[in-house]
Coordinates of C-alpha atoms in Angstrom, one line a residue:
M194 CA -0.8 7.6 47.9
A195 CA 1.6 10.0 46.3
A196 CA 3.3 9.3 43.0
N197 CA 6.9 8.2 43.1
R198 CA 6.8 7.1 46.7
G199 CA 9.8 5.1 47.8
T200 CA 11.3 3.0 45.0
W201 CA 7.9 2.7 43.2
T202 CA 7.4 4.8 40.0
R203 CA 4.0 5.2 38.5
P204 CA 3.3 4.8 34.8
R205 CA 1.8 7.7 32.9
G206 CA -1.7 8.5 34.3
E207 CA -5.0 9.9 33.0
A208 CA -4.5 7.9 29.8
W209 CA -7.8 6.0 29.9
G210 CA -11.2 7.1 28.5
N211 CA -12.9 10.5 28.4
D212 CA -14.9 12.5 31.0
A213 CA -18.2 11.0 30.0
Q214 CA -17.0 7.4 30.4
R215 CA -15.4 8.2 33.8
A216 CA -18.6 9.8 35.0
V217 CA -20.6 6.7 34.1
L218 CA -18.0 4.5 36.0
H219 CA -18.2 6.8 39.0
A220 CA -21.9 6.4 39.1
I221 CA -21.5 2.6 38.9
A222 CA -19.0 2.8 41.8
E223 CA -21.4 4.8 44.0
D224 CA -24.3 2.4 43.1
A225 CA -22.0 -0.6 44.0
A226 CA -21.2 1.0 47.4
R227 CA -24.9 1.4 48.2
R228 CA -25.7 -2.1 47.2
S229 CA -22.7 -4.1 48.5
G230 CA -22.5 -2.9 52.1
F231 CA -19.0 -1.5 51.7
K232 CA -18.2 2.2 52.1
V233 CA -15.5 2.4 49.5
V234 CA -15.6 1.1 45.9
A235 CA -12.7 1.6 43.5
I236 CA -12.6 0.6 39.8
E237 CA -9.4 0.1 37.8
A238 CA -9.4 -0.2 34.0
L239 CA -6.8 -2.2 32.2
R240 CA -5.0 -0.3 29.5
S241 CA -3.4 -1.8 26.4
D242 CA 0.0 -0.9 27.7
G243 CA -0.5 -3.5 30.4
N244 CA -1.1 -0.9 33.2
L245 CA -4.1 -0.5 35.4
E246 CA -5.6 2.9 36.0
F247 CA -8.0 4.1 38.7
V248 CA -11.0 5.5 36.8
A249 CA -13.6 5.7 39.6
I250 CA -13.4 5.9 43.4
A251 CA -16.5 6.3 45.6
G252 CA -16.8 6.7 49.3
D253 CA -13.4 8.0 50.3
A254 CA -12.5 11.6 49.3
D255 CA -8.9 11.2 50.3
A256 CA -8.5 8.1 48.2
H257 CA -10.3 9.8 45.3
D258 CA -8.0 12.8 45.4
E259 CA -4.9 10.7 45.9
L260 CA -5.5 7.8 43.4
L261 CA -8.0 8.9 40.7
G262 CA -6.3 8.8 37.3
K263 CA -3.2 7.2 38.7
A264 CA -1.8 4.0 37.1
S265 CA 0.1 1.0 38.3
P266 CA 1.7 -2.1 36.7
L267 CA -0.4 -5.2 36.4
D268 CA 0.9 -7.8 38.9
L269 CA -1.6 -10.6 39.4
D270 CA 0.9 -12.7 41.2
R271 CA 0.9 -10.4 44.2
I272 CA -2.9 -10.7 44.3
L273 CA -3.1 -14.5 43.8
A274 CA -0.2 -15.5 46.0
F275 CA -1.7 -14.3 49.3
S276 CA -5.4 -14.3 48.6
T277 CA -8.3 -16.6 49.3
E278 CA -11.0 -17.1 46.7
M279 CA -14.5 -16.2 47.7
E280 CA -17.4 -16.5 45.2
G281 CA -15.2 -15.0 42.4
W282 CA -13.6 -12.4 44.7
R283 CA -10.0 -12.5 46.1
F284 CA -9.6 -11.6 49.7
I285 CA -6.1 -10.7 50.9
P286 CA -5.7 -10.5 54.7
G287 CA -3.2 -7.8 55.7
E288 CA -1.3 -10.2 57.9
A289 CA -0.8 -12.7 55.1
M290 CA 1.3 -10.4 53.0
D291 CA 5.1 -10.4 53.0
D292 CA 6.9 -7.1 53.5
D293 CA 7.6 -6.6 49.7
T294 CA 4.0 -7.0 48.8
R295 CA 2.9 -4.8 51.6
E296 CA 5.3 -2.1 50.4
W297 CA 4.1 -2.6 46.8
L298 CA 0.4 -2.2 47.8
A299 CA 1.3 0.8 49.9
G300 CA 3.1 2.3 47.0
Y301 CA 0.3 1.9 44.5
G302 CA -2.8 1.9 46.7
H303 CA -4.4 3.7 49.7
I304 CA -4.4 2.5 53.3
P305 CA -7.3 4.0 55.2
D306 CA -6.9 5.1 58.8
L307 CA -9.4 2.8 60.6
P308 CA -10.0 2.9 64.3
P309 CA -9.2 -0.3 66.3
S310 CA -12.0 -2.9 66.6
D311 CA -12.7 -5.6 69.2
L312 CA -14.4 -7.9 66.7
P313 CA -12.6 -11.2 66.3
D314 CA -12.8 -11.0 62.5
A315 CA -12.4 -7.2 62.2
W316 CA -11.5 -5.6 58.9
T317 CA -8.1 -3.9 58.9
G318 CA -6.7 -1.1 56.9
E319 CA -4.3 -3.4 55.0
D320 CA -7.0 -5.9 54.0
R321 CA -7.8 -6.1 50.3
L322 CA -11.0 -7.5 48.6
V323 CA -10.9 -7.4 44.8
Q324 CA -12.7 -9.0 41.8
L325 CA -10.8 -9.5 38.6
L326 CA -13.2 -8.2 35.9
T327 CA -13.0 -10.4 32.8
N328 CA -15.0 -10.6 29.5
E329 CA -16.7 -13.8 28.2
D330 CA -13.4 -15.0 26.8
G331 CA -11.7 -14.7 30.2
E332 CA -9.6 -11.7 29.2
L333 CA -8.9 -9.3 32.0
R334 CA -10.5 -5.9 31.5
G335 CA -10.1 -4.3 35.0
T336 CA -10.5 -4.7 38.8
L337 CA -13.1 -3.7 41.3
Y338 CA -12.1 -3.1 44.9
L339 CA -14.4 -3.1 48.0
D340 CA -13.0 -1.5 51.2
E341 CA -14.3 -0.7 54.6
P342 CA -17.3 -3.0 55.1
L343 CA -20.1 -1.3 57.0
S344 CA -20.3 -4.4 59.2
G345 CA -16.6 -3.9 60.2
R346 CA -16.1 -7.6 59.5
R347 CA -14.0 -9.6 57.1
P348 CA -16.0 -11.3 54.3
T349 CA -17.2 -14.8 54.2
Q350 CA -18.4 -17.0 51.4
G351 CA -22.0 -16.2 52.4
T352 CA -21.5 -12.4 52.5
M353 CA -19.8 -12.4 49.1
A354 CA -22.5 -14.5 47.5
A355 CA -24.9 -11.8 48.7
V356 CA -22.7 -9.1 47.3
N357 CA -22.7 -10.8 43.9
S358 CA -26.4 -11.0 43.8
E359 CA -26.5 -7.2 44.3
I360 CA -23.6 -5.9 42.0
A361 CA -22.9 -8.7 39.5
V362 CA -24.7 -6.7 36.8
L363 CA -22.7 -3.6 37.7
C364 CA -19.5 -5.6 37.2
E365 CA -20.6 -6.7 33.8
A366 CA -21.4 -3.0 33.0
V367 CA -17.9 -2.0 33.9
V368 CA -16.4 -4.7 31.6
S369 CA -18.7 -3.5 28.8
I370 CA -17.6 0.1 29.2
V371 CA -13.9 -0.7 29.3
E372 CA -14.2 -2.9 26.1
R373 CA -16.2 -0.2 24.4
E374 CA -13.5 2.3 25.2
L375 CA -10.8 -0.1 24.1
Y376 CA -12.4 -0.7 20.7
G377 CA -14.9 2.1 20.1
E378 CA -12.5 5.0 20.4
Q379 CA -9.9 3.2 18.4
V380 CA -12.3 2.4 15.6
R381 CA -13.6 6.0 15.6
M382 CA -10.1 7.5 15.3
V383 CA -9.0 5.1 12.7
S384 CA -12.1 5.7 10.7
Q385 CA -11.6 9.4 10.8
A386 CA -8.0 9.0 9.7
R387 CA -9.0 6.7 6.8
A388 CA -11.7 9.1 5.8
A389 CA -9.1 11.9 5.7
R390 CA -6.9 9.7 3.6
Q391 CA -9.7 8.9 1.1
S392 CA -10.4 12.7 0.8
V393 CA -6.9 13.3 -0.7
A394 CA -6.8 13.3 -4.4
P395 CA -4.8 10.4 -5.8
G396 CA -1.8 10.7 -8.1
L397 CA 0.0 13.4 -6.1
E398 CA 3.8 13.3 -5.5
I399 CA 4.5 11.8 -2.1
G400 CA 5.4 15.1 -0.4
E401 CA 2.2 16.8 -1.7
F402 CA 0.2 13.8 -0.7
L403 CA 1.4 13.7 2.9
G404 CA 0.9 17.5 3.2
E405 CA -2.7 17.2 2.0
L406 CA -3.2 14.1 4.3
S407 CA -1.9 16.1 7.3
R408 CA -4.3 18.9 6.7
A409 CA -7.2 16.5 6.2
M410 CA -6.4 14.7 9.4
V411 CA -6.4 18.0 11.4
S412 CA -9.8 18.8 9.9
S413 CA -11.4 15.5 10.7
M414 CA -9.7 14.4 13.9
Q415 CA -9.4 15.8 17.5
V416 CA -5.9 17.0 16.8
D417 CA -4.3 20.4 16.3
T418 CA -1.2 19.4 14.3
V419 CA -0.2 16.5 12.2
D420 CA 3.4 16.1 11.1
V421 CA 4.7 13.3 8.9
L422 CA 8.5 13.2 8.7
L423 CA 9.9 10.8 6.1
S424 CA 13.4 9.5 6.6
G425 CA 15.8 11.4 4.4
A426 CA 13.1 13.8 3.2
P427 CA 12.8 17.6 3.9
A428 CA 10.6 18.6 6.9
P429 CA 10.0 22.3 6.7
A430 CA 8.0 22.5 9.9
L431 CA 10.5 20.6 11.9
E432 CA 13.7 20.9 9.9
P433 CA 16.0 21.9 12.9
Y434 CA 14.9 18.8 14.8
K435 CA 14.9 16.3 12.0
V436 CA 18.2 14.6 12.9
F437 CA 17.1 14.1 16.5
F438 CA 13.8 12.6 15.4
E439 CA 15.4 10.2 12.9
E440 CA 18.0 9.0 15.4
H441 CA 15.5 8.4 18.3
M442 CA 12.4 7.3 16.4
R443 CA 14.3 4.7 14.5
R444 CA 15.1 3.0 17.9
V445 CA 11.4 3.4 18.9
W446 CA 10.4 1.6 15.7
L447 CA 12.7 -1.3 16.3
R448 CA 11.0 -2.0 19.6
R449 CA 7.5 -1.2 18.1
G450 CA 6.9 1.5 20.6
H451 CA 5.7 5.1 20.8
L452 CA 6.4 8.3 22.7
V453 CA 3.9 10.5 24.6
V454 CA 5.7 13.9 25.1
E455 CA 4.5 16.5 27.5
P456 CA 6.4 19.7 28.5
T457 CA 8.2 18.1 31.5
E458 CA 7.8 14.3 31.1
T459 CA 8.0 11.8 28.3
W460 CA 6.6 8.3 28.4
G461 CA 7.7 5.4 26.2
V462 CA 11.5 5.7 26.3
T463 CA 11.7 3.2 29.2
E464 CA 9.2 1.6 31.6
R465 CA 9.3 4.8 33.6
S466 CA 8.8 8.4 32.5
V467 CA 11.9 10.5 31.8
A468 CA 12.4 14.2 31.7
T469 CA 11.5 15.6 28.3
P470 CA 14.7 16.3 26.3
E471 CA 15.3 19.9 25.7
V472 CA 15.2 19.5 21.9
L473 CA 11.7 17.9 22.1
A474 CA 10.4 20.6 24.5
E475 CA 11.7 23.2 22.0
A476 CA 10.1 21.4 19.1
M477 CA 6.8 21.3 21.0
A478 CA 7.0 25.0 21.7
H479 CA 7.8 25.6 18.0
R480 CA 4.7 23.7 16.9
G481 CA 2.5 25.3 19.7
V482 CA 1.5 21.9 21.2
G483 CA 1.1 20.9 24.8
S484 CA 0.9 17.1 24.3
W485 CA 2.6 15.3 21.5
L486 CA 2.1 11.7 20.4
L487 CA 5.0 10.4 18.3
V488 CA 4.5 7.2 16.5
P489 CA 7.2 5.7 14.2
I490 CA 6.3 4.6 10.6
G491 CA 7.8 1.5 9.2
M492 CA 7.3 -1.8 7.5
G493 CA 9.1 -5.0 8.6
E494 CA 12.6 -3.9 9.8
E495 CA 12.6 -0.8 7.6
Y496 CA 12.1 2.6 9.4
L497 CA 10.3 5.0 7.0
G498 CA 9.7 8.0 9.2
S499 CA 7.6 9.3 12.1
M500 CA 4.1 10.7 12.6
G501 CA 3.5 13.4 15.2
L502 CA 0.0 14.2 16.4
G503 CA -0.2 17.3 18.5
R504 CA -2.8 18.9 20.8
A505 CA -2.8 22.4 22.3
P506 CA -2.0 22.8 26.0
D507 CA -5.6 23.1 27.0
E508 CA -6.7 20.0 25.1
P509 CA -7.2 16.5 26.6
R510 CA -4.2 14.3 27.2
W511 CA -3.6 11.3 24.9
I512 CA -5.6 8.3 26.1
D513 CA -4.8 4.6 25.6
S514 CA -7.3 3.9 22.8
E515 CA -6.1 6.9 20.9
I516 CA -2.5 5.7 21.1
N517 CA -3.6 2.3 19.7
A518 CA -5.5 4.0 17.0
A519 CA -2.5 6.2 16.1
K520 CA -0.4 3.1 15.6
S521 CA -3.0 1.7 13.2
V522 CA -3.0 5.1 11.4
A523 CA 0.8 5.0 11.2
S524 CA 0.5 1.5 9.7
D525 CA -1.8 2.9 7.0
V526 CA 0.5 5.8 6.4
A527 CA 3.4 3.3 6.0
T528 CA 1.4 1.5 3.3
V529 CA 0.6 4.8 1.6
V530 CA 4.3 5.8 1.7
L531 CA 5.5 2.5 0.2
E532 CA 2.7 2.7 -2.5
A533 CA 3.7 6.3 -3.3
R534 CA 7.4 5.3 -3.5
L535 CA 6.5 2.5 -5.9
M536 CA 4.3 4.8 -8.0
Q537 CA 7.1 7.4 -8.0
R538 CA 9.6 4.8 -9.0
E539 CA 7.2 3.5 -11.7
R540 CA 6.8 7.0 -13.1
E541 CA 10.6 7.5 -13.1
L542 CA 11.1 4.2 -14.9
N543 CA 8.4 5.0 -17.4
A544 CA 10.0 8.3 -18.1
E545 CA 13.4 6.5 -18.5
I546 CA 11.7 4.0 -20.9
R547 CA 10.1 6.8 -22.9
D548 CA 13.5 8.6 -23.1
I549 CA 15.2 5.4 -24.3
S550 CA 12.3 4.7 -26.7
D551 CA 12.5 8.3 -28.1
Y552 CA 16.3 8.1 -28.3
R553 CA 16.1 4.8 -30.2
R554 CA 13.4 6.1 -32.5
D555 CA 15.4 9.3 -33.3
M556 CA 18.5 7.2 -33.9
V557 CA 16.6 4.9 -36.3
L558 CA 15.1 7.8 -38.1
T559 CA 18.5 9.6 -38.3
L560 CA 20.2 6.4 -39.6
A561 CA 17.5 5.8 -42.1
H562 CA 17.7 9.4 -43.4
E563 CA 21.5 9.2 -43.6
L564 CA 21.3 5.9 -45.6
R565 CA 18.7 7.2 -48.0
N566 CA 21.0 9.6 -49.8
P567 CA 23.9 7.1 -50.5
V568 CA 21.4 4.5 -51.7
S569 CA 19.7 7.0 -54.0
V570 CA 23.2 7.9 -55.4
L571 CA 23.9 4.2 -55.8
F572 CA 20.6 3.7 -57.8
S573 CA 21.4 6.7 -60.0
H574 CA 24.8 5.4 -60.9
L575 CA 23.6 1.9 -61.6
E576 CA 21.0 3.3 -64.0
M577 CA 23.6 5.5 -65.7
L578 CA 25.9 2.5 -66.1
A579 CA 23.1 0.4 -67.6
M580 CA 22.4 3.2 -70.1
D581 CA 26.1 3.7 -71.0
V582 CA 27.1 0.0 -71.4
P583 CA 23.9 -1.8 -72.5
E584 CA 25.9 -4.5 -74.3
S585 CA 27.6 -5.6 -71.1
T586 CA 24.3 -6.3 -69.2
D587 CA 24.4 -10.0 -70.2
G588 CA 28.0 -10.7 -69.2
P589 CA 29.9 -10.7 -66.0
I590 CA 29.5 -6.9 -65.7
G591 CA 25.8 -7.3 -66.0
E592 CA 25.7 -10.0 -63.3
S593 CA 27.6 -7.7 -61.0
M594 CA 25.3 -4.8 -61.8
D595 CA 22.3 -7.1 -61.1
A596 CA 23.8 -8.1 -57.8
M597 CA 24.4 -4.5 -56.8
D598 CA 20.9 -3.6 -57.8
R599 CA 19.4 -6.4 -55.6
A600 CA 21.6 -5.4 -52.7
S601 CA 20.6 -1.7 -53.1
R602 CA 16.9 -2.6 -53.2
R603 CA 17.3 -4.7 -50.1
I604 CA 18.9 -1.8 -48.3
A605 CA 16.2 0.6 -49.5
S606 CA 13.6 -1.9 -48.3
M607 CA 15.3 -2.0 -44.9
I608 CA 15.4 1.8 -44.8
E609 CA 11.6 2.0 -45.5
D610 CA 11.0 -0.6 -42.8
L611 CA 13.1 1.3 -40.2
M612 CA 11.3 4.5 -40.9
A613 CA 7.9 2.8 -40.8
L614 CA 8.8 1.1 -37.4
A615 CA 9.9 4.4 -36.0
T616 CA 6.8 6.1 -37.3
V617 CA 4.3 3.6 -35.9
S618 CA 6.1 3.4 -32.6
D619 CA 5.8 7.2 -32.0
T620 CA 2.7 7.6 -29.8
D621 CA 3.0 11.4 -29.8
R622 CA 2.9 11.8 -33.6
S623 CA -0.2 13.3 -35.2
A624 CA -1.6 10.7 -37.6
D625 CA -4.1 11.3 -40.5
I626 CA -7.2 9.4 -39.2
A627 CA -10.0 8.6 -41.7
T628 CA -12.7 6.0 -42.4
V629 CA -11.1 3.1 -44.1
D630 CA -13.0 0.6 -46.2
L631 CA -11.0 -2.5 -45.0
S632 CA -12.8 -4.8 -47.4
A633 CA -11.6 -2.8 -50.4
L634 CA -8.1 -2.4 -48.9
V635 CA -7.7 -6.2 -48.4
R636 CA -9.0 -7.0 -51.9
D637 CA -6.7 -4.4 -53.5
T638 CA -3.7 -5.6 -51.6
C639 CA -4.3 -9.3 -52.5
E640 CA -4.8 -8.4 -56.2
F641 CA -1.5 -6.4 -56.1
L642 CA 0.4 -9.3 -54.5
A643 CA -1.2 -12.1 -56.6
P644 CA 1.4 -12.0 -59.4
T645 CA 4.2 -12.3 -56.8
A646 CA 2.4 -15.3 -55.3
T647 CA 1.8 -16.9 -58.7
S648 CA 5.5 -16.5 -59.7
G649 CA 6.4 -18.4 -56.5
G650 CA 3.9 -21.2 -57.2
V651 CA 1.7 -20.1 -54.3
A652 CA -2.1 -20.1 -54.6
L653 CA -3.5 -16.9 -53.0
R654 CA -7.2 -17.3 -52.1
T655 CA -9.4 -14.7 -50.5
E656 CA -12.7 -14.6 -48.8
V657 CA -13.6 -11.0 -48.0
A658 CA -17.0 -9.8 -46.6
D659 CA -18.3 -6.5 -48.1
G660 CA -18.6 -3.2 -46.4
L661 CA -16.4 -3.7 -43.4
V662 CA -15.2 -0.3 -42.3
V663 CA -12.7 0.8 -39.6
V664 CA -11.5 4.1 -38.4
G665 CA -7.7 4.5 -38.6
E666 CA -4.6 5.5 -40.4
P667 CA -4.9 4.4 -44.1
D668 CA -1.2 4.1 -44.7
G669 CA -0.6 2.1 -41.5
L670 CA -3.5 -0.3 -42.2
Q671 CA -2.3 -0.8 -45.8
R672 CA 1.2 -1.5 -44.7
M673 CA -0.1 -4.0 -42.0
V674 CA -2.2 -5.9 -44.6
A675 CA 0.6 -5.9 -47.2
N676 CA 3.2 -7.2 -44.7
L677 CA 0.8 -9.9 -43.5
V678 CA 0.0 -11.3 -47.0
S679 CA 3.5 -10.8 -48.5
N680 CA 5.1 -12.6 -45.5
A681 CA 2.7 -15.5 -45.9
C682 CA 3.6 -15.8 -49.6
K683 CA 7.3 -15.4 -49.0
Y684 CA 7.5 -18.3 -46.5
T685 CA 5.2 -20.6 -48.4
P686 CA 7.1 -22.9 -50.8
D687 CA 6.1 -23.8 -54.4
G688 CA 2.8 -25.7 -54.5
G689 CA 1.6 -24.2 -51.2
E690 CA -1.5 -22.1 -50.4
V691 CA -2.3 -18.8 -48.6
R692 CA -5.8 -18.0 -47.5
V693 CA -6.9 -14.5 -46.5
C694 CA -10.3 -14.1 -44.8
L695 CA -12.0 -10.9 -43.6
K696 CA -15.3 -11.1 -41.7
P697 CA -17.2 -9.4 -38.9
A698 CA -16.3 -10.6 -35.4
T699 CA -17.0 -9.6 -31.8
R700 CA -14.2 -9.5 -29.2
E701 CA -14.5 -12.4 -26.7
S702 CA -13.4 -10.5 -23.7
D703 CA -16.1 -7.8 -23.8
G704 CA -18.3 -8.4 -26.8
A705 CA -17.1 -5.3 -28.7
A706 CA -18.0 -5.2 -32.4
G707 CA -15.1 -5.5 -34.8
V708 CA -13.6 -7.3 -37.8
C709 CA -11.3 -10.3 -38.0
L710 CA -8.6 -10.6 -40.6
V711 CA -7.1 -14.1 -40.8
C712 CA -4.1 -15.0 -43.0
A713 CA -3.3 -18.7 -43.0
D714 CA -0.5 -20.4 -45.0
S715 CA 0.8 -23.9 -45.6
G716 CA 4.4 -22.7 -45.4
I717 CA 7.5 -23.6 -43.5
G718 CA 5.9 -22.6 -40.1
I719 CA 7.6 -21.3 -37.0
A720 CA 9.2 -23.2 -34.1
E721 CA 7.3 -23.1 -30.8
S722 CA 10.3 -21.6 -29.1
A723 CA 10.4 -18.7 -31.5
L724 CA 6.7 -17.8 -31.4
E725 CA 7.0 -15.5 -28.4
H726 CA 9.7 -13.4 -30.2
V727 CA 8.2 -13.0 -33.7
F728 CA 7.0 -9.4 -32.9
T729 CA 10.4 -8.3 -31.6
P730 CA 12.2 -5.9 -34.0
F731 CA 15.0 -7.5 -36.0
F732 CA 14.1 -11.0 -34.8
R733 CA 14.5 -13.7 -37.4
A734 CA 13.6 -17.4 -36.7
P735 CA 16.8 -19.6 -36.4
D736 CA 15.3 -22.2 -38.7
P737 CA 17.5 -22.6 -41.8
E738 CA 14.5 -22.6 -44.2
A739 CA 13.5 -19.2 -42.8
R740 CA 17.0 -17.9 -43.1
K741 CA 17.1 -18.6 -46.8
R742 CA 14.4 -15.9 -47.4
P743 CA 15.6 -12.3 -47.4
G744 CA 14.2 -10.1 -44.7
T745 CA 14.9 -7.5 -42.1
G746 CA 12.9 -8.9 -39.2
L747 CA 10.9 -5.7 -39.0
G748 CA 7.7 -6.6 -40.8
L749 CA 5.9 -8.4 -38.0
A750 CA 7.0 -5.7 -35.5
I751 CA 5.5 -3.0 -37.7
M752 CA 2.3 -5.1 -38.0
E753 CA 1.9 -5.5 -34.3
R754 CA 2.4 -1.8 -33.6
V755 CA -0.1 -0.8 -36.2
V756 CA -2.7 -3.2 -34.8
K757 CA -2.2 -2.1 -31.2
G758 CA -2.2 1.5 -32.3
H759 CA -5.7 0.9 -33.7
G760 CA -7.0 -0.7 -30.4
G761 CA -6.8 -4.2 -31.9
T762 CA -5.1 -7.5 -31.2
I763 CA -2.9 -9.8 -33.2
D764 CA -2.3 -13.5 -32.5
V765 CA -0.1 -16.1 -34.1
A766 CA -0.4 -19.9 -34.2
S767 CA 2.1 -22.1 -36.0
V768 CA 3.4 -25.6 -36.4
L769 CA 6.9 -26.0 -37.8
G770 CA 6.7 -27.6 -41.3
E771 CA 2.9 -27.2 -41.6
G772 CA 2.2 -23.5 -41.7
T773 CA 1.3 -20.4 -39.8
T774 CA -1.9 -18.5 -39.1
F775 CA -2.1 -14.8 -38.1
T776 CA -5.4 -13.5 -36.6
V777 CA -5.9 -9.8 -36.4
W778 CA -8.9 -8.2 -34.7
L779 CA -9.8 -4.5 -35.2
P780 CA -12.7 -2.5 -33.7
V781 CA -15.2 -1.3 -36.3
G782 CA -15.8 2.3 -36.9
S783 CA -18.0 4.7 -38.8
P784 CA -17.5 8.2 -40.3
A785 CA -18.9 9.7 -37.1
D786 CA -15.9 8.3 -35.2
V787 CA -13.4 10.2 -37.3
A788 CA -11.9 13.2 -35.4

């Protein structure tokens, strides 16, 4: 039968299996002919595109030359409508067919030229005897045709039972080979592509990653070129053709299809082949390929780009299982593209956040520096006024001067806190790292703050283990401990108590050795709704009792940054009206750890 006969158009042929698999099936067909009592045996394999392809024909040279490698649409209704079931086979007498079916079989099959016979049940050239080859799950995998019985007679139930006893095993072997091709080649190609993907170093920009991936796929797979064109991105190798690709491959993605492009014909645009567009033929020549498999890349309804796998003109054509594998590879590439885009966006956002953080830090430092000079001038003038008019310090003037002095000191404290927050928030700064005797630092800080606690009627009690050492920045650790204890004293009313405890402790999450600093007070406490905000710069609890105490809302933010900068953790627990407990954990260190 010739291709394109009458109104019938063949699907793309020679798309199933490799030469070795076809050779095995041809041997099976020859063996089946010897065993079955039929001169001609033809095997069709079902492809994943829904078409059947003749992959082995034994016993008829003309049929072999005419049909081998040719494909036809699967149309079981034509087989079942006019056939009689015989021991698992379907026999279609030539006279039972209508004209349309007869034309269809003539278009896709081969009608042998048989001499007339005087037998009453003689086999005719239009007779068909076929077995639908299915796997254990009843899924169709191919067909096996028997033609030209040596007896010259049409089959009976008895003759077909005898045929089954001879070739049933061969039919099972055909199913096994077709399934192995269906899954084995696909798994092989997908595994090669994924191995290529894993060989590419992570962390590359998306363009670099896809370039490395393309080179790795060429090295590990049976392809000569790999091109990945992302929608809206540059494509140096195919830049003149990018608009055409985007326009057409977007439509291919929406119908979840693919294109197989050869110099004169292209499959996948419609059910039939079409003439290869001039721009595609030019692109193929530009890339030096003779067969091109174009698979769209996307996720959901979003078209992301296209992947083109090319083979040189003398290389094998694209087979069915490879096309399926290429679609799986394209799905993997889509995942990679989306992940790379997310990583790229994450890097951009992180850069923006760093820029904002740097800008805020610089602004705070600039503001603090600009405020320092006026406050210093204010302090100087207040001291000169106190020296010049000492007799007025007990009257209204003295009260005003005291108020100005308190306000100035509060501004000075805020300036110091702003500068401290900016400093501890700067991860790029070079800090002076040393071994710090935390036991001594906590004792000294509590002794320094004891008079302040006593003046407020607060009992400051300590329980500090000896010899606990950490590696860190002495000034930052001293500020953290001072803020922790002074805050507790400030928010504890007269008659209350503050307990400070320092002891060895391991981290629960991984058992790392460290020290635990606990500062618990019986003060005014913090509302549950405010706990998650206490480490936010400038945050102050809305509770009226807390608002009565002066503060900038920076102390706890500074503490948290110091603790995290030393690889530690800080937690807070509080009950409004009963008190607050801060727990700080820091990893221990030794002099050998100091850089």
